[in-house]
XYZ file of C-alpha atoms in Angstrom:
354
model
C 0.000 0.000 0.000
C 2.829 2.385 0.895
C 4.639 1.443 -2.335
C 1.526 2.223 -4.391
C 1.177 5.551 -2.588
C 4.784 6.474 -3.431
C 4.278 5.551 -7.094
C 1.101 7.632 -7.190
C 2.771 10.682 -5.632
C 5.789 10.404 -7.945
C 3.538 10.112 -10.999
C 1.520 13.162 -9.912
C 4.709 15.174 -9.347
C 6.112 14.318 -12.784
C 2.759 14.969 -14.457
C 2.318 18.403 -12.852
C 5.900 19.417 -13.707
C 5.463 18.193 -17.288
C 2.198 20.087 -17.739
C 3.765 23.234 -16.252
C 6.756 22.950 -18.599
C 4.475 22.461 -21.598
C 2.352 25.441 -20.568
C 5.445 27.613 -20.150
C 6.845 26.581 -23.537
C 3.510 27.507 -25.125
C 3.459 30.906 -23.386
C 7.035 31.569 -24.452
C 6.485 30.723 -28.100
C 3.046 32.292 -28.425
C 3.454 35.428 -26.321
C 7.189 35.598 -25.450
C 6.315 35.536 -21.721
C 9.463 34.009 -20.194
C 9.091 36.216 -17.119
C 6.108 34.120 -16.010
C 8.253 30.991 -15.627
C 8.959 31.390 -11.863
C 5.255 31.980 -11.126
C 4.171 28.982 -13.210
C 6.582 26.638 -11.443
C 5.747 27.992 -7.989
C 2.123 27.180 -8.827
C 3.278 23.710 -9.883
C 5.010 23.263 -6.513
C 1.803 24.327 -4.765
C -0.215 21.743 -6.718
C 2.351 19.025 -6.012
C 2.251 19.805 -2.286
C -1.534 19.840 -2.364
C -1.921 16.460 -4.083
C 0.954 14.457 -2.553
C 1.825 13.374 0.971
C 4.726 14.667 3.016
C 7.409 17.241 2.299
C 9.605 15.222 -0.078
C 7.707 15.689 -3.324
C 7.085 19.399 -2.788
C 10.768 20.086 -2.070
C 11.833 17.909 -5.020
C 9.430 19.845 -7.252
C 10.919 23.097 -5.921
C 14.447 22.035 -6.933
C 13.220 20.761 -10.304
C 11.388 24.042 -10.912
C 14.479 26.138 -10.158
C 16.591 24.029 -12.524
C 13.914 24.099 -15.253
C 13.568 27.890 -15.091
C 17.343 28.381 -15.177
C 17.845 25.860 -17.981
C 15.002 26.666 -20.379
C 13.707 30.136 -19.583
C 16.737 32.132 -18.380
C 19.554 33.453 -20.597
C 21.759 31.718 -21.671
C 19.056 29.291 -22.785
C 19.304 25.502 -22.581
C 22.250 25.396 -20.237
C 22.518 25.612 -16.491
C 24.202 28.862 -15.540
C 24.504 30.329 -12.067
C 27.511 32.512 -12.855
C 25.446 35.674 -13.265
C 24.434 37.176 -9.884
C 20.848 37.777 -11.044
C 20.483 34.080 -11.925
C 21.778 33.069 -8.503
C 19.525 35.476 -6.634
C 16.444 34.626 -8.722
C 17.122 30.903 -8.247
C 17.525 31.280 -4.481
C 14.410 33.463 -4.255
C 12.340 31.021 -6.290
C 13.627 28.057 -4.276
C 12.797 29.840 -1.013
C 9.276 30.744 -2.155
C 8.669 27.253 -3.534
C 9.936 25.487 -0.416
C 7.909 27.767 1.863
C 4.822 27.174 -0.284
C 5.374 23.422 -0.090
C 5.961 23.504 3.671
C 2.926 25.653 4.430
C 0.662 23.587 2.186
C 1.855 20.336 3.763
C 1.379 21.736 7.278
C -2.143 22.860 6.433
C -2.956 19.378 5.101
C -1.499 17.792 8.232
C -3.555 20.071 10.481
C -6.657 19.279 8.454
C -6.033 15.548 8.855
C -5.565 15.999 12.594
C -8.754 18.045 12.791
C -10.622 15.354 10.844
C -9.277 12.647 13.165
C -10.280 14.659 16.236
C -13.721 15.206 14.754
C -14.046 11.496 14.035
C -13.116 10.671 17.623
C -15.644 13.204 18.862
C -18.359 11.748 16.636
C -17.450 8.241 17.812
C -17.763 9.282 21.455
C -21.057 11.057 20.776
C -22.264 8.007 18.884
C -21.599 5.751 21.857
C -23.548 8.099 24.111
C -26.355 8.386 21.580
C -26.957 4.641 21.293
C -26.142 3.562 24.847
C -29.751 3.706 25.982
C -30.861 1.912 22.798
C -28.678 -1.031 23.792
C -29.433 -0.845 27.505
C -33.225 -0.761 27.236
C -33.830 -4.157 25.565
C -31.268 -5.747 27.889
C -33.132 -4.309 30.879
C -36.430 -5.601 29.496
C -34.957 -9.073 28.922
C -33.522 -9.150 32.440
C -36.806 -7.966 33.934
C -38.900 -10.550 32.095
C -36.520 -13.403 32.929
C -36.377 -12.347 36.583
C -40.162 -12.221 36.768
C -40.487 -15.731 35.365
C -37.714 -17.117 37.582
C -38.996 -15.547 40.814
C -42.698 -16.151 40.223
C -42.662 -19.327 38.176
C -45.301 -21.172 40.213
C -47.553 -18.139 40.632
C -47.665 -17.159 36.941
C -50.209 -18.588 34.565
C -48.955 -20.396 31.466
C -50.215 -17.577 29.236
C -48.346 -14.996 31.320
C -45.123 -16.981 31.065
C -45.510 -17.323 27.298
C -46.190 -13.610 26.971
C -43.046 -12.721 28.928
C -40.961 -15.203 26.932
C -42.291 -13.796 23.657
C -41.278 -10.344 24.847
C -37.797 -11.679 25.625
C -37.542 -13.155 22.119
C -38.731 -9.917 20.520
C -36.282 -7.814 22.519
C -33.417 -10.219 21.802
C -34.229 -10.200 18.085
C -34.376 -6.406 18.084
C -31.106 -6.153 20.002
C -29.360 -8.530 17.613
C -30.570 -6.617 14.555
C -29.600 -3.269 16.047
C -26.093 -4.469 16.959
C -25.601 -5.796 13.424
C -26.707 -2.469 11.988
C -24.425 -0.550 14.338
C -21.483 -2.690 13.255
C -22.385 -2.072 9.619
C -22.601 1.664 10.189
C -19.257 1.669 12.016
C -17.610 -0.066 9.074
C -19.280 2.336 6.649
C -18.163 5.367 8.645
C -14.565 4.107 8.797
C -14.515 3.482 5.047
C -14.007 -0.282 5.368
C -17.114 -1.177 3.381
C -19.797 0.540 1.356
C -23.546 0.032 1.625
C -24.928 -2.881 -0.363
C -27.676 -1.287 -2.437
C -30.419 -3.258 -4.115
C -33.530 -2.065 -6.010
C -36.303 -1.472 -3.476
C -39.934 -0.696 -4.253
C -40.954 2.437 -2.361
C -44.425 1.158 -1.452
C -42.978 -2.061 0.007
C -40.438 -0.080 2.025
C -43.095 2.192 3.516
C -45.372 -0.777 4.279
C -42.538 -2.569 6.095
C -41.755 0.555 8.118
C -45.387 1.081 9.125
C -45.906 -2.573 10.095
C -42.861 -2.563 12.381
C -43.629 0.850 13.823
C -47.289 0.049 14.566
C -46.277 -3.229 16.189
C -44.367 -1.257 18.830
C -46.613 1.830 18.910
C -50.166 0.636 18.180
C -51.661 3.753 19.731
C -49.747 6.228 17.559
C -51.354 6.896 14.157
C -49.037 7.674 11.241
C -50.263 9.423 8.127
C -48.405 8.013 5.094
C -48.273 10.011 1.861
C -46.485 8.444 -1.115
C -46.709 8.986 -4.896
C -49.089 6.823 -6.902
C -46.339 6.122 -9.441
C -44.306 2.913 -9.175
C -40.950 4.022 -7.743
C -37.820 1.929 -7.306
C -34.890 3.226 -5.239
C -31.444 1.587 -4.954
C -30.720 1.322 -1.215
C -29.842 -0.908 1.692
C -33.468 -1.360 2.690
C -32.722 -2.630 6.219
C -30.669 0.445 7.091
C -33.124 2.890 5.501
C -35.973 1.200 7.393
C -34.011 1.774 10.583
C -33.547 5.440 9.732
C -37.240 6.061 9.064
C -38.355 4.117 12.142
C -35.907 6.057 14.273
C -37.211 9.379 12.952
C -40.810 8.327 13.613
C -40.099 7.213 17.159
C -38.118 10.376 17.886
C -41.391 12.196 17.377
C -43.205 9.745 19.675
C -40.722 10.215 22.506
C -39.721 13.837 22.151
C -42.408 15.813 20.280
C -44.491 16.786 23.307
C -48.009 17.896 22.402
C -47.927 16.127 19.026
C -51.313 15.480 17.433
C -50.168 14.554 13.916
C -47.283 12.412 12.634
C -46.683 12.255 8.876
C -44.392 10.107 6.728
C -44.262 11.750 3.314
C -42.358 10.700 0.185
C -42.329 12.770 -3.003
C -40.480 12.517 -6.310
C -38.430 15.603 -7.168
C -36.464 15.242 -10.357
C -34.272 12.162 -10.091
C -34.557 11.914 -6.301
C -37.135 10.596 -3.872
C -37.495 12.968 -0.928
C -38.426 11.405 2.428
C -39.941 13.588 5.160
C -41.021 12.758 8.703
C -43.029 15.629 10.195
C -44.761 16.257 13.492
C -46.638 19.201 14.970
C -45.145 18.885 18.441
C -43.006 21.136 20.615
C -40.193 21.572 18.086
C -36.436 21.903 18.613
C -34.704 25.151 19.656
C -32.687 26.721 16.830
C -29.419 26.581 18.772
C -29.642 22.775 18.936
C -30.311 22.115 15.256
C -26.684 22.585 14.153
C -25.363 19.881 16.486
C -28.386 17.607 16.263
C -26.675 14.949 14.132
C -23.330 14.967 15.927
C -24.793 12.940 18.784
C -24.294 15.725 21.326
C -27.385 17.632 20.313
C -29.981 14.919 20.130
C -33.215 15.685 21.877
C -32.873 14.589 25.462
C -36.334 15.180 26.836
C -37.641 12.370 29.034
C -39.284 9.686 26.947
C -43.031 9.540 26.947
C -42.933 5.788 27.514
C -40.388 4.311 29.877
C -40.976 0.779 28.645
C -38.667 1.303 25.731
C -36.620 4.463 25.335
C -35.880 3.899 21.689
C -36.290 1.255 19.039
C -33.894 3.220 16.850
C -30.167 3.857 16.566
C -29.595 7.562 17.185
C -29.779 10.553 14.895
C -26.014 10.641 14.407
C -26.104 7.076 13.099
C -29.047 7.925 10.858
C -27.033 10.782 9.362
C -24.127 8.395 8.713
C -26.404 5.941 6.903
C -27.870 8.652 4.692
C -24.393 10.018 3.876
C -23.322 6.504 2.877
C -26.273 6.483 0.452
C -25.123 9.762 -1.112
C -27.652 11.983 0.658
C -27.842 14.277 3.653
C -30.181 14.218 6.631
C -31.557 17.657 7.508
C -33.917 18.998 10.146
C -36.243 21.992 10.095
C -38.022 23.044 13.247
C -39.723 25.874 15.041
C -40.577 25.900 18.730
C -44.218 24.887 19.289
C -44.723 24.425 15.533
C -43.229 20.993 14.965
C -40.211 19.415 13.302
C -39.486 17.958 9.874
C -36.623 15.565 9.149
C -35.771 15.281 5.457
C -33.419 13.288 3.237
C -33.321 12.386 -0.459
C -32.207 9.258 -2.320
C -31.564 8.758 -6.026
C -34.258 6.792 -7.853
C -33.593 4.290 -10.605
C -33.436 5.823 -14.080
C -36.614 4.140 -15.335
C -38.513 5.286 -12.252
C -37.848 9.010 -12.506
C -38.197 9.051 -16.300
C -41.840 8.065 -15.763
C -42.504 11.018 -13.444
């Protein structure tokens, strides 16, 4: 891997220097603009430093640029000559500027990488906090049901035992699926794998979401609005289901005063736009910017303590949507409700029929 990286950086350096030389030869022959040679090669050094790793290639490009300017674009032409004081001073000045440009550019890239790593660590920590209760809640429910059966085995009716055991199975199944999805998202976020997309019929996706959601929240009506047209969207349907379910249940737990919950999908150009809207208490404006980092997720007490969340956290939802080539956004106003929105590309045949 390191060998391939070195070959790539060397090829980029040679290509940029070759293009710069060709451009300078053209400018010289067409417009007799030899004086631009130092500027052109300093720009080449900047591009080399920007596209390669480390200091070596930028400094090597600086030396090559000084020699190229002296050899081809400084009198006497086509020979290296540092006997004239002006050639020496111009060469030193160009080398200094080029090396400084390379050093500064490399330092900026290094700082940017460090900032990105720090941000990734911050997101990872926020992610752990965001999903901790999602993992803890089904475990608590499993422990509670098992303890009840174990401590009251003779007192419980057969139907009560079966009900508790079914709840244990459901919670265990949910926990297993959520852990698998979290592992998938972690690999996606680290760049180890990409999402496995397959053509998914929109109507079937929405039906699956509503069935699962209503199973856990039978008392919460959801108004579904989807286009009449037959729409197919390439996606990882399991992960997108998780995202939509999580957005719906966020409204259940956190949108105090909600009287209406809407899942809306519309076709706009080549993209299918998904929206989950409620008319609840809304989110303060100062929290919207950090909502998907994990630190700014709504932390109001859940309306139902039996299960804090059947979802995987807004920060994880945002990661899933980014992996699908979209972006999760939120619009909200206090006491006027919240809308979460993301868009996914439809298949060509689907949006051509719109």
